[in-house]
CSV table of C-alpha atoms in Angstrom, one decimal:
chain,number,residue,atom,x,y,z
F,1,MET,CA,0.0,0.0,0.0
F,2,ASN,CA,1.4,3.4,-1.0
F,3,ILE,CA,0.8,6.1,1.6
F,4,GLN,CA,1.5,9.6,0.6
F,5,LEU,CA,3.3,11.9,3.1
F,6,ASN,CA,3.5,15.7,3.3
F,7,ASP,CA,6.7,17.6,3.7
F,8,SER,CA,6.6,17.0,7.5
F,9,GLY,CA,6.1,13.2,7.1
F,10,VAL,CA,2.4,13.2,8.0
F,11,PRO,CA,0.1,10.9,6.0
F,12,ILE,CA,-2.1,12.8,3.5
F,13,LEU,CA,-5.8,11.9,4.1
F,14,ARG,CA,-7.9,11.8,0.9
F,15,GLN,CA,-11.4,13.3,0.9
F,16,LYS,CA,-14.2,11.2,-0.5
F,17,THR,CA,-15.7,12.4,-3.7
F,18,LEU,CA,-19.4,13.3,-3.9
F,19,ALA,CA,-20.1,10.1,-5.9
F,20,GLN,CA,-18.3,8.0,-3.2
F,21,LYS,CA,-20.4,9.6,-0.4
F,22,ILE,CA,-23.6,8.9,-2.3
F,23,LYS,CA,-22.6,5.3,-2.9
F,24,SER,CA,-21.7,4.8,0.8
F,25,PHE,CA,-25.1,6.3,1.9
F,26,LEU,CA,-27.0,4.1,-0.5
F,27,LEU,CA,-25.2,1.0,0.7
F,28,TRP,CA,-25.9,1.8,4.4
F,29,THR,CA,-29.6,2.5,3.5
F,30,ILE,CA,-30.0,-0.8,1.7
F,31,LEU,CA,-28.4,-2.6,4.7
F,32,VAL,CA,-30.8,-1.0,7.2
F,33,ILE,CA,-33.8,-1.8,4.9
F,34,LEU,CA,-32.7,-5.5,4.6
F,35,THR,CA,-32.2,-5.7,8.4
F,36,LEU,CA,-35.7,-4.3,9.1
F,37,ALA,CA,-37.2,-6.6,6.5
F,38,ALA,CA,-35.5,-9.6,8.1
F,39,ALA,CA,-36.8,-8.6,11.5
F,40,LEU,CA,-40.3,-8.2,10.1
F,41,LEU,CA,-40.2,-11.6,8.5
F,42,VAL,CA,-39.1,-13.2,11.7
F,43,TYR,CA,-41.9,-11.4,13.6
F,44,LEU,CA,-44.5,-12.5,11.1
F,45,CYS,CA,-43.3,-16.1,11.2
F,46,PHE,CA,-43.7,-16.2,14.9
F,47,ALA,CA,-47.0,-14.4,14.7
F,48,GLY,CA,-48.5,-16.9,12.2
F,49,ALA,CA,-46.0,-19.4,10.9
F,50,SER,CA,-48.5,-21.7,9.1
F,51,GLU,CA,-50.4,-18.9,7.4
F,52,MET,CA,-47.2,-17.1,6.3
F,53,ALA,CA,-45.9,-20.5,4.9
F,54,GLY,CA,-49.1,-20.7,2.9
F,55,LEU,CA,-48.3,-17.5,1.1
F,56,THR,CA,-45.1,-19.1,-0.4
F,57,THR,CA,-47.3,-21.8,-2.1
F,58,PHE,CA,-49.4,-19.2,-3.9
F,59,ARG,CA,-49.7,-20.2,-7.6
F,60,LYS,CA,-51.7,-18.8,-10.6
F,61,MET,CA,-53.0,-21.7,-12.6
F,62,SER,CA,-55.1,-20.0,-15.3
F,63,SER,CA,-56.2,-16.7,-16.8
F,64,HIS,CA,-59.7,-16.7,-15.2
F,65,PRO,CA,-57.8,-16.3,-12.9
F,66,PHE,CA,-57.7,-19.5,-10.9
F,67,TYR,CA,-55.2,-19.8,-8.0
F,68,THR,CA,-54.1,-22.5,-5.6
F,69,MET,CA,-52.5,-22.3,-2.2
F,70,GLU,CA,-51.6,-24.9,0.5
F,71,TYR,CA,-52.1,-24.6,4.2
F,72,GLU,CA,-50.8,-27.1,6.8
F,73,ASN,CA,-50.7,-27.4,10.6
F,74,PHE,CA,-53.1,-24.5,11.2
F,75,GLU,CA,-55.3,-24.1,14.2
F,76,TYR,CA,-58.2,-21.8,14.7
F,77,ASP,CA,-59.4,-22.1,18.3
F,78,GLU,CA,-58.6,-18.4,18.9
F,79,LEU,CA,-60.5,-17.4,15.8
F,80,VAL,CA,-63.6,-19.3,16.8
F,81,THR,CA,-63.6,-17.7,20.3
F,82,LYS,CA,-63.6,-14.2,18.5
F,83,GLU,CA,-67.1,-15.0,17.2
F,84,CYS,CA,-66.7,-13.3,13.9
F,85,GLU,CA,-69.9,-12.3,12.2
F,86,THR,CA,-68.6,-11.9,8.6
F,87,ASN,CA,-65.5,-12.7,6.5
F,88,ASP,CA,-64.4,-9.1,7.0
F,89,ASP,CA,-64.1,-9.8,10.7
F,90,VAL,CA,-62.0,-12.8,9.9
F,91,ILE,CA,-59.6,-10.6,7.8
F,92,LYS,CA,-59.4,-8.1,10.6
F,93,PHE,CA,-58.6,-10.9,13.0
F,94,PHE,CA,-55.5,-11.9,11.0
F,95,LYS,CA,-54.4,-8.3,10.5
F,96,SER,CA,-54.5,-7.9,14.2
F,97,LYS,CA,-52.8,-11.2,14.8
F,98,PHE,CA,-49.9,-10.5,12.5
F,99,PHE,CA,-49.4,-6.8,13.1
F,100,LYS,CA,-50.8,-6.0,16.5
F,101,GLY,CA,-50.2,-2.3,17.1
F,102,LEU,CA,-48.4,-1.9,13.7
F,103,GLY,CA,-51.6,-2.5,11.7
F,104,GLY,CA,-51.8,1.0,10.3
F,105,MET,CA,-48.6,0.6,8.5
F,106,PHE,CA,-49.7,-2.3,6.3
F,107,PRO,CA,-52.5,-2.9,3.7
F,108,GLY,CA,-55.9,-2.9,5.3
F,109,GLU,CA,-58.9,-5.2,4.9
F,110,VAL,CA,-61.5,-4.5,2.2
F,111,GLU,CA,-65.0,-5.2,3.2
F,112,PRO,CA,-66.5,-7.9,1.0
F,113,ASP,CA,-69.7,-7.1,-0.9
F,114,PRO,CA,-72.5,-9.7,-0.6
F,115,VAL,CA,-71.8,-12.5,-3.1
F,116,VAL,CA,-74.7,-14.1,-5.0
F,117,ARG,CA,-74.1,-17.8,-5.5
F,118,GLY,CA,-76.2,-19.4,-8.2
F,119,SER,CA,-75.3,-23.0,-7.8
F,120,VAL,CA,-76.2,-26.6,-8.3
F,121,ALA,CA,-74.7,-29.4,-6.2
F,122,PHE,CA,-75.6,-33.1,-6.2
F,123,SER,CA,-74.4,-36.5,-5.0
F,124,SER,CA,-75.3,-39.7,-6.6
F,125,ARG,CA,-74.6,-43.4,-6.8
F,126,THR,CA,-72.5,-44.3,-9.9
F,127,SER,CA,-72.9,-47.2,-12.2
F,128,THR,CA,-70.2,-49.1,-10.3
F,129,TYR,CA,-71.9,-48.4,-6.9
F,130,ALA,CA,-69.4,-45.8,-6.0
F,131,MET,CA,-70.3,-42.2,-5.2
F,132,VAL,CA,-69.9,-39.0,-7.2
F,133,LYS,CA,-70.4,-35.5,-5.9
F,134,CYS,CA,-70.6,-32.5,-8.3
F,135,ARG,CA,-70.8,-28.7,-7.9
F,136,LEU,CA,-71.5,-26.0,-10.5
F,137,TYR,CA,-70.7,-22.6,-9.2
F,138,ASN,CA,-72.2,-19.5,-10.9
F,139,SER,CA,-71.3,-16.0,-9.7
F,140,TYR,CA,-69.6,-12.8,-10.7
F,141,ASP,CA,-66.4,-12.8,-12.8
F,142,THR,CA,-64.0,-12.6,-9.8
F,143,PRO,CA,-60.9,-14.6,-9.0
F,144,ILE,CA,-61.2,-18.1,-7.5
F,145,MET,CA,-58.8,-20.1,-5.4
F,146,MET,CA,-58.4,-23.8,-4.4
F,147,VAL,CA,-56.9,-24.2,-1.0
F,148,ILE,CA,-55.4,-27.6,-0.2
F,149,ALA,CA,-55.7,-27.6,3.6
F,150,LYS,CA,-54.3,-29.9,6.3
F,151,PRO,CA,-55.1,-28.8,9.9
F,152,ALA,CA,-53.0,-29.7,12.8
F,153,ASN,CA,-55.6,-32.3,13.9
F,154,GLY,CA,-58.0,-33.1,11.1
F,155,TYR,CA,-58.5,-34.4,7.5
F,156,ARG,CA,-56.7,-33.0,4.4
F,157,SER,CA,-59.3,-31.2,2.2
F,158,TRP,CA,-59.6,-29.5,-1.2
F,159,ASN,CA,-61.5,-26.2,-0.8
F,160,PHE,CA,-62.8,-23.5,-3.1
F,161,VAL,CA,-62.9,-19.8,-2.3
F,162,ASP,CA,-64.6,-17.1,-4.3
F,163,MET,CA,-62.1,-14.3,-3.7
F,164,ALA,CA,-64.9,-11.7,-3.7
F,165,ASP,CA,-65.6,-13.2,-0.2
F,166,LEU,CA,-62.3,-11.7,0.8
F,167,GLY,CA,-62.9,-8.3,-0.7
F,168,ILE,CA,-60.8,-9.1,-3.8
F,169,ASN,CA,-63.3,-8.3,-6.5
F,170,SER,CA,-61.1,-7.8,-9.6
F,171,ARG,CA,-58.4,-9.7,-11.4
F,172,LYS,CA,-56.0,-6.8,-11.2
F,173,GLU,CA,-56.1,-6.8,-7.4
F,174,LEU,CA,-55.2,-10.4,-7.0
F,175,ASP,CA,-52.5,-10.3,-9.7
F,176,GLN,CA,-50.9,-7.8,-7.4
F,177,TRP,CA,-51.6,-10.2,-4.6
F,178,TYR,CA,-48.9,-8.8,-2.3
F,179,GLY,CA,-51.2,-5.8,-1.7
F,180,ASN,CA,-54.0,-8.1,-0.5
F,181,ALA,CA,-51.7,-10.7,1.1
F,182,PHE,CA,-53.6,-10.8,4.4
F,183,GLN,CA,-57.0,-11.2,2.8
F,184,THR,CA,-55.4,-14.2,1.0
F,185,VAL,CA,-54.1,-15.6,4.3
F,186,ALA,CA,-57.7,-15.7,5.5
F,187,ALA,CA,-58.8,-17.7,2.5
F,188,THR,CA,-58.8,-21.1,4.2
F,189,TYR,CA,-61.4,-19.8,6.7
F,190,CYS,CA,-63.7,-18.5,4.0
F,191,VAL,CA,-64.4,-21.5,1.8
F,192,SER,CA,-67.8,-22.2,0.2
F,193,GLU,CA,-67.1,-25.7,-1.3
F,194,GLY,CA,-64.9,-28.6,-0.5
F,195,LEU,CA,-64.2,-32.3,0.0
F,196,ASN,CA,-61.9,-34.0,2.4
F,197,SER,CA,-59.8,-37.2,2.3
F,198,GLU,CA,-62.7,-39.2,3.8
F,199,PHE,CA,-64.8,-38.2,0.8
F,200,PHE,CA,-67.1,-36.1,2.9
F,201,GLY,CA,-68.2,-33.0,1.0
F,202,ALA,CA,-69.8,-29.7,2.0
F,203,SER,CA,-71.2,-27.0,-0.2
F,204,LEU,CA,-72.4,-23.5,0.8
F,205,ILE,CA,-75.2,-22.3,-1.4
F,206,SER,CA,-77.3,-19.1,-1.4
F,207,CYS,CA,-80.9,-19.6,-0.5
F,208,PRO,CA,-83.9,-17.3,0.2
F,209,VAL,CA,-83.9,-17.4,4.1
F,210,ALA,CA,-81.6,-18.4,6.9
F,211,ASP,CA,-82.1,-17.6,10.6
F,212,CYS,CA,-80.2,-19.2,13.4
F,213,GLU,CA,-81.2,-18.6,17.0
F,214,ASP,CA,-78.6,-16.8,19.1
F,215,THR,CA,-77.9,-19.0,22.1
F,216,SER,CA,-74.9,-19.5,24.5
F,217,LYS,CA,-73.0,-21.4,21.8
F,218,ALA,CA,-70.1,-19.9,20.0
F,219,ASN,CA,-70.9,-17.8,17.0
F,220,ILE,CA,-69.3,-18.7,13.6
F,221,THR,CA,-69.8,-17.7,10.0
F,222,PRO,CA,-71.2,-20.2,7.6
F,223,PHE,CA,-67.9,-20.2,5.8
F,224,LEU,CA,-66.0,-21.2,9.0
F,225,ALA,CA,-68.7,-23.8,9.5
F,226,VAL,CA,-67.6,-25.4,6.2
F,227,ARG,CA,-64.0,-25.3,7.4
F,228,LEU,CA,-64.9,-27.1,10.6
F,229,MET,CA,-66.9,-29.8,8.9
F,230,LEU,CA,-64.2,-30.5,6.3
F,231,ASP,CA,-61.6,-30.7,8.9
F,232,LYS,CA,-63.4,-33.0,11.4
F,233,ALA,CA,-66.3,-34.8,9.7
F,234,ALA,CA,-66.2,-38.2,7.8
F,235,THR,CA,-70.0,-38.6,7.5
F,236,VAL,CA,-73.1,-36.5,7.0
F,237,GLU,CA,-74.3,-37.3,10.5
F,238,SER,CA,-71.0,-36.3,12.2
F,239,ALA,CA,-71.1,-33.0,10.2
F,240,ILE,CA,-74.6,-32.3,11.5
F,241,GLN,CA,-73.4,-32.9,15.0
F,242,ILE,CA,-70.6,-30.3,14.4
F,243,LEU,CA,-73.1,-27.7,13.1
F,244,ASP,CA,-75.2,-28.3,16.2
F,245,GLU,CA,-72.3,-27.2,18.4
F,246,TYR,CA,-72.4,-23.6,17.1
F,247,ASP,CA,-74.7,-20.7,16.3
F,248,ILE,CA,-74.3,-19.8,12.6
F,249,ASP,CA,-74.2,-16.1,11.9
F,250,PHE,CA,-75.8,-15.3,8.6
F,251,SER,CA,-74.9,-11.6,8.6
F,252,SER,CA,-73.1,-12.1,5.3
F,253,GLY,CA,-76.3,-13.5,3.7
F,254,PRO,CA,-78.7,-16.4,3.8
F,255,TYR,CA,-77.2,-19.8,2.9
F,256,HIS,CA,-77.9,-23.5,3.3
F,257,PHE,CA,-75.5,-26.4,3.4
F,258,PHE,CA,-75.4,-29.5,1.1
F,259,LEU,CA,-73.6,-32.4,2.7
F,260,SER,CA,-72.6,-35.8,1.3
F,261,ASP,CA,-70.3,-38.7,2.1
F,262,LYS,CA,-68.8,-41.9,0.5
F,263,HIS,CA,-71.4,-44.1,2.1
F,264,GLY,CA,-74.2,-42.6,0.0
F,265,GLY,CA,-75.4,-40.3,2.7
F,266,SER,CA,-76.5,-36.7,1.9
F,267,ALA,CA,-78.6,-33.9,3.4
F,268,VAL,CA,-79.5,-30.2,3.0
F,269,VAL,CA,-79.2,-28.3,6.3
F,270,GLU,CA,-81.2,-25.1,6.6
F,271,TYR,CA,-81.9,-22.7,9.4
F,272,ILE,CA,-85.6,-21.6,9.7
F,273,ASP,CA,-87.1,-19.6,12.5
F,274,GLY,CA,-84.0,-20.0,14.5
F,275,LYS,CA,-83.9,-23.8,14.3
F,276,MET,CA,-81.9,-26.3,12.2
F,277,SER,CA,-83.9,-28.2,9.6
F,278,VAL,CA,-82.4,-31.3,7.9
F,279,THR,CA,-83.8,-32.6,4.6
F,280,TYR,CA,-82.6,-36.1,3.5
F,281,PRO,CA,-83.2,-37.8,0.1
F,282,GLU,CA,-86.5,-39.5,-0.5
F,283,THR,CA,-86.7,-43.1,0.7
F,284,GLY,CA,-85.3,-45.5,-2.0
F,285,ILE,CA,-83.6,-42.7,-4.0
F,286,SER,CA,-79.8,-42.8,-4.4
F,287,HIS,CA,-79.2,-39.2,-5.2
F,288,GLN,CA,-80.0,-35.7,-3.9
F,289,VAL,CA,-79.9,-32.3,-5.7
F,290,CYS,CA,-79.5,-28.9,-4.0
F,291,THR,CA,-79.9,-25.5,-5.7
F,292,ASN,CA,-80.9,-22.1,-4.5
F,293,LYS,CA,-84.4,-23.1,-3.6
F,294,MET,CA,-85.4,-24.1,-0.1
F,295,GLU,CA,-85.7,-27.8,0.6
F,296,ASP,CA,-87.7,-27.6,3.8
F,297,LYS,CA,-91.3,-28.2,2.7
F,298,SER,CA,-92.7,-25.6,5.1
F,299,VAL,CA,-90.9,-22.7,3.5
F,300,ARG,CA,-90.6,-23.6,-0.2
F,301,SER,CA,-92.9,-20.7,-1.0
F,302,ALA,CA,-89.9,-18.5,-0.2
F,303,ASP,CA,-88.5,-19.6,-3.6
F,304,LYS,CA,-90.7,-17.0,-5.3
F,305,ASP,CA,-88.4,-14.2,-4.4
F,306,TYR,CA,-85.5,-16.0,-6.2
F,307,SER,CA,-87.2,-17.5,-9.1
F,308,ASN,CA,-86.6,-14.5,-11.4
F,309,ARG,CA,-82.9,-14.3,-10.4
F,310,PHE,CA,-81.6,-17.8,-10.4
F,311,LYS,CA,-81.8,-20.2,-13.4
F,312,GLU,CA,-80.6,-22.9,-11.0
F,313,ILE,CA,-84.0,-23.3,-9.5
F,314,SER,CA,-85.5,-24.5,-12.7
F,315,VAL,CA,-82.3,-26.5,-13.3
F,316,TYR,CA,-83.0,-28.4,-10.2
F,317,LYS,CA,-85.8,-30.3,-12.0
F,318,THR,CA,-83.6,-31.0,-14.9
F,319,PHE,CA,-80.9,-32.6,-12.8
F,320,ASP,CA,-83.4,-34.5,-10.6
F,321,ASP,CA,-85.3,-35.9,-13.5
F,322,THR,CA,-82.1,-37.0,-15.3
F,323,LEU,CA,-80.8,-38.8,-12.3
F,324,ARG,CA,-84.1,-40.5,-11.6
F,325,ASN,CA,-84.3,-41.6,-15.2
F,326,GLN,CA,-80.9,-43.2,-14.9
F,327,TYR,CA,-81.9,-45.1,-11.8
F,328,ASP,CA,-85.2,-46.2,-13.2
F,329,HIS,CA,-83.1,-48.1,-15.8
F,330,ASP,CA,-80.6,-49.2,-13.2
F,331,PHE,CA,-77.8,-47.5,-15.1
F,332,GLY,CA,-76.5,-45.1,-12.4
F,333,ILE,CA,-74.1,-42.5,-13.8
F,334,ASP,CA,-70.4,-42.4,-14.5
F,335,ARG,CA,-68.0,-39.5,-14.5
F,336,THR,CA,-68.4,-38.8,-18.2
F,337,TYR,CA,-72.1,-38.5,-17.7
F,338,ALA,CA,-71.6,-36.2,-14.7
F,339,PHE,CA,-69.2,-34.0,-16.7
F,340,LEU,CA,-71.8,-33.7,-19.5
F,341,MET,CA,-74.6,-32.8,-17.1
F,342,LEU,CA,-72.5,-30.0,-15.7
F,343,ASN,CA,-71.2,-28.8,-19.0
F,344,ASP,CA,-74.8,-28.7,-20.4
F,345,LYS,CA,-75.9,-26.3,-17.7
F,346,ALA,CA,-72.8,-24.2,-17.3
F,347,GLN,CA,-73.2,-20.7,-18.7
F,348,ASP,CA,-70.7,-18.3,-20.3
F,349,PHE,CA,-70.2,-14.9,-18.8
F,350,ALA,CA,-72.8,-12.6,-20.3
F,351,ALA,CA,-72.0,-10.6,-23.4
F,352,THR,CA,-74.3,-7.7,-22.7
F,353,ASP,CA,-75.5,-5.7,-19.7
F,354,GLU,CA,-79.1,-6.9,-20.4
F,355,GLU,CA,-78.2,-10.5,-19.7
F,356,HIS,CA,-78.1,-12.1,-16.2
F,357,PHE,CA,-80.1,-9.5,-14.3
F,358,GLY,CA,-78.2,-6.4,-15.3
F,359,THR,CA,-74.5,-7.4,-15.0
F,360,ASN,CA,-72.2,-8.6,-17.7
F,361,MET,CA,-70.0,-10.3,-15.1
F,362,TYR,CA,-72.2,-13.3,-14.2
F,363,GLY,CA,-71.6,-16.8,-15.3
F,364,THR,CA,-70.0,-20.2,-14.4
F,365,GLN,CA,-66.8,-19.7,-12.5
F,366,TYR,CA,-66.0,-23.4,-12.2
F,367,THR,CA,-67.5,-26.9,-12.0
F,368,VAL,CA,-65.9,-29.6,-9.9
F,369,THR,CA,-66.6,-33.4,-9.9
F,370,TYR,CA,-65.4,-35.8,-7.2
F,371,TRP,CA,-65.6,-39.6,-7.6
F,372,SER,CA,-64.9,-42.1,-4.9
F,373,ASP,CA,-63.9,-45.1,-6.9
F,374,LYS,CA,-60.6,-43.4,-8.1
F,375,MET,CA,-60.5,-40.9,-5.2
F,376,GLN,CA,-59.9,-38.1,-7.7
F,377,MET,CA,-61.4,-34.7,-8.5
F,378,ARG,CA,-61.6,-32.7,-11.7
F,379,VAL,CA,-61.9,-28.9,-11.8
F,380,ILE,CA,-63.0,-27.1,-14.9
F,381,VAL,CA,-62.7,-23.3,-14.9
F,382,GLU,CA,-65.1,-21.2,-17.0
F,383,ASN,CA,-66.5,-24.2,-18.7
F,384,ASP,CA,-63.2,-24.5,-20.6
F,385,SER,CA,-62.4,-28.3,-20.5
F,386,LYS,CA,-59.6,-27.9,-23.1
F,387,THR,CA,-57.2,-25.4,-21.5
F,388,GLN,CA,-58.5,-24.9,-17.9
F,389,SER,CA,-59.1,-28.5,-16.7
F,390,TYR,CA,-57.2,-29.9,-13.7
F,391,THR,CA,-57.3,-33.3,-12.0
F,392,TYR,CA,-56.2,-33.9,-8.4
F,393,ASP,CA,-55.8,-37.1,-6.3
F,394,ILE,CA,-57.7,-37.1,-3.1
F,395,GLN,CA,-55.2,-38.4,-0.5
F,396,PRO,CA,-54.8,-38.3,3.2
């Protein structure tokens, strides 16, 4: 190293140039930012390790858009005790959990608009005496997500979330998903359709009326009720017992539950005048269909308010008649037949504002078919079986 000395033998100290000073400042700034980011990451991991791990599995599967995410080893006892009334309350819970007093520094929750679900779900015996369960989901043209969930103590399940239930109402918002990351974290607690590794299935479907009595039981949203059943139930009867342990808060809208299992059991669970009402298939019938119409015989007149808004109410008869006809000839149905039934009644998103009661954003978001003989499921997004079809194994 060459050190320059002045005439008195004292080393000459060089002054930094302006460019060197700026470079040094930027390097220190970057170091501080990285340190703060690392500290925040550690904090978030301790605040909600399983939920944050779920964010790393976020995948965009198609242009609808259709997303997938995986959650494992999660628990929600604390969430249940909060007695959330709506999904917005669930989102606020997670924001508080992660950020505590720092909440104002990060993206906030977006209150979800009420989502209208025009749907058909059915379960049926197949031609090989296995079981098939299907769901056709019609709603607005918003992003959807499949969450593969495995709780700390429960069954693995495959769950569908309409992201509008999390306040994410446009494709652009979810493409920039980091801005809505904590709505996305709450997705596994806001599911409206799913099936678990025991081939128990639960569907949440809009209906005209729903009223649960407020008792001393813990209050949960209907979406969280689906989560609890998929995690813990293997049969329709065990799911009904789980529902009976809670008060269901329908502040987010009236819904009923369609339940099915691999043993051929099925039921529609509704809440009328504060009480639970369970409708099973007719005696000797090996299938059951559920749409937006009420199944409890005492309130079927309530369908009149929905008859002009939901095509699925008239579709009920089409599905029911078709399935009855198959059994009359002792054919049952196979997966191809189930696909065709769903495809025939799926509808494209409307081309004009005059279609589908005044919005051009209403149509079939997805259909899903589950069959027990192969323990598989097939998802078709936007009725596009050529480029947006996905098959998954149903495994523990």
